[in-house]
Amino acid sequence: MPVVFEKCAEDGTSFFLLNTPNSSYIITVLKNGIVSHSGWGRRIEKWSGNAAIWKTDRGVNLPPDLDPRNLSLDTLPQEYGAPGKSDFRPSSIDVAFKDGSRALDLRYFSHNLIEGKPQIKGLPATYALESGEVQTLALTLKDTVFDVYVTLFYAVWAERDVICRWAEVENKTQDKIKLEKVMSACIDFGCSDFRMFQLSGSWGRERKAYIRELVPGTQSIESRRGSSSHHQNPFVALLAKDASEDSGEVFGFNFVYSGNFEARVDVDFVEAARFSMGINSYNFGWNLEAGASFAAPEVVMVYSKDGLGQMSRTFHDLYRERLCRGEWQLKPRPIVINNWEATYFDFDEKKLCALADAAKEAGVEMFVLDDGWFGNRFDDRRALGDWVVNTQKLKGGLPYIVSEMKKRGLGFGLWVEPEMVSPESELFKAHPDWCIHIPGREMYLARTQLMLDLSRQDVVDYLFETLSDIFASAEISYIKWDFNRYMTDVFSEKLDAEHQQEMPHRYVLGLYSLLERLTAKFPHILFESCASGGGRFDPGILYYMPQIWTSDNTDALSRITIQAGTAVVYPPSAMSCHVSAVPNHQTGRITPLAQRAFTAMAGTYGYELDMTKLAKDEIAQIAEYSALYKKIRSVVQFGDCYRLVSPWEKSGRIEKYAAWMNVSKDKSHAVVTVSWIYAEAYAPKIVLKLKGLDENADYKDLKSGNVYSAKELMYFGLILANMWGGNASEQILLVRV
Ligand code: GLA
């Protein structure tokens, strides 16, 4: 069983040993009920319970006995940091009681071992399907004075190196209490010999990898934007000093939440690191009535003893198999043409049909109609909220255009941005109070639009009805769900002053409930999330929508970095990647078609360009790429990923190119892709050692017909031809013989 509980009779402590295939996580309950963290690392079968390292006196008097002369929790590693009682590190929870006091003294109250993984009410989370797959420890702590209970959940996966943590606070006092901060997970590592890995950026350059040393003080990432954001992804990994792509210990943390978050590593005065992750306490407050409880979202914690690469593969498998849901979860994703960069707002049904003709010839399977099909939406300044087809632009409406696509053998997808409203719209006229705003203050617009207040049930119900009508109005098999601004002027007309700080979290809960209802009602629809590209690329969203538009930046070279960063956590099946026109619309750069195609083939593949302007031979070339992708897509979308050369490995030689591999789960097929970043004359020779192949097998290169042993490919490698002119990208397909 993954969870072992033992009492150590001699000194009155007891401990929990949580075991995954390669890791152990140890919680010690001290004699006085303080719940201490005793380590997380490579799997051990037995724990002495001695925990000698944690009892070492570091200059302050330490528990377990809490010598009454000098009580201090300041350096004791804890499972959940309580405020106001001598642990001066950032707390995991802040509560204001009726008397105005804010101290909490949390001690062990009870524990419960649950077979399987309980749901977290109203929140997305990973799930267990089979018996024995997960065992969950629910460890309840209670304040020594007030009847406030904090239950820490640890869902331990038997066959994956994953522990999922979340927390629930229950108020059993007679009075309301105010939660000012509730972290989902806290880990006191006891040392700070790590580097912190994060994925940061902006619109158009999302999820670039950054690595930094830990130093005393705080290193943190966060979002205060109402959504998880382009700027910081809710992901952190702590890399042991010697960890690399394929070796060393890595601890990965990902927050299953789409709103404001914070993740921080605080290194204290004895150079020990406390990691915390949860809802951002900025603009957060929750009134917990007597008898009520509050659930903080899940943190997925992945352990890898084999470097960052193995951590990524563990995340990928978990997310594909036990986070994503629905009919499309494990189905090969169609090749899409999206008309956005092809037409922007300037289209009618004839233009769309012409584009569909070209796309069909190019091997496309799904036509996605982007922004501009509804209301008075001739540009991005108006009409969001008016979800009625504009029959001036689209004669015959959606049924007609869908039937035209069907005639061509194409599925049909539609863009919507339901969480928004334009001030110039019928919806805004009818319900000016539905947008997020503070009465009496100027409303700040972004992209000339406002956010709807999804913390309100009436708004959520309205959206459910309106969207249901559209989704049912024609044979729509794909929805691109966009979200193009951040939350400002945080306020809801439905909440009183005391409850205003609940609004950002209530918004996220409202969004989740809407998505839950819609995805249940339209199970055949493939939902793709988008937020000005990758502004809401998080596991909370993946629970409802199994793929996400990775970035509005479709430039092949930019995409190498963006996609490599994204794939550190998220599986290729989740990453939408399209081939677009040159010069690229975001960077003005010209890259060869092969490079655009091979780069886009790292995820779910599609196109985003005006194919009607392409010459016959270009369409034929694109058709070949589509055919190739159809051949490899199950390997790419559902196989294992290996980074051969990462864009963040900073060394003069390496930055010239990136290389990655996708290997089918049974290791029978592999796709190797190399993408060059710049050309050099008389360049140093590059040897590319492959990974993840079946060591005892031979593989045939499908292009040359050459057969190699896997060992030769992995231990000696391939010598790469250097980039020359337009030869900027290569793909090698290998089949086991
Ligand atoms: C956002 C999306 C784009 C496109 C436009 C339409 O920017 O990221 O892909 O859908 O909106 O307005």
PDB file of C-alpha atoms and ligand atoms in Angstrom, residues 340 370-371 415 447 480 482 484 530 532-533 549 552, ligand 1:
ATOM      1  CA  TRP A 340      -7.900  33.849 -38.324  1.00  0.00           C
ATOM      2  CA  ASP A 370     -12.587  32.194 -35.850  1.00  0.00           C
ATOM      3  CA  ASP A 371     -13.665  35.615 -34.614  1.00  0.00           C
ATOM      4  CA  TRP A 415     -14.693  30.458 -32.096  1.00  0.00           C
ATOM      5  CA  ARG A 447      -9.026  45.219 -26.519  1.00  0.00           C
ATOM      6  CA  LYS A 480     -12.268  27.386 -29.717  1.00  0.00           C
ATOM      7  CA  ASP A 482     -11.100  32.398 -26.200  1.00  0.00           C
ATOM      8  CA  ASN A 484      -8.652  38.042 -24.326  1.00  0.00           C
ATOM      9  CA  CYS A 530      -7.262  29.982 -25.901  1.00  0.00           C
ATOM     10  CA  SER A 532      -4.776  35.599 -26.511  1.00  0.00           C
ATOM     11  CA  GLY A 533      -2.721  32.520 -27.290  1.00  0.00           C
ATOM     12  CA  TRP A 549      -3.793  27.243 -28.393  1.00  0.00           C
ATOM     13  CA  ASP A 552      -0.584  33.705 -30.887  1.00  0.00           C
TER      14      ASP A 552
HETATM   15  C1  GLA B   1      -7.129  35.989 -29.852  1.00  0.00           C
HETATM   16  C2  GLA B   1      -6.697  34.588 -30.205  1.00  0.00           C
HETATM   17  C3  GLA B   1      -6.492  34.470 -31.684  1.00  0.00           C
HETATM   18  C4  GLA B   1      -7.757  34.858 -32.398  1.00  0.00           C
HETATM   19  C5  GLA B   1      -8.197  36.241 -31.978  1.00  0.00           C
HETATM   20  C6  GLA B   1      -9.554  36.571 -32.527  1.00  0.00           C
HETATM   21  O1  GLA B   1      -6.104  36.889 -30.047  1.00  0.00           O
HETATM   22  O2  GLA B   1      -5.568  34.224 -29.493  1.00  0.00           O
HETATM   23  O3  GLA B   1      -6.107  33.164 -32.038  1.00  0.00           O
HETATM   24  O4  GLA B   1      -8.752  33.916 -32.132  1.00  0.00           O
HETATM   25  O5  GLA B   1      -8.274  36.355 -30.568  1.00  0.00           O
HETATM   26  O6  GLA B   1      -9.976  37.819 -32.143  1.00  0.00           O
END
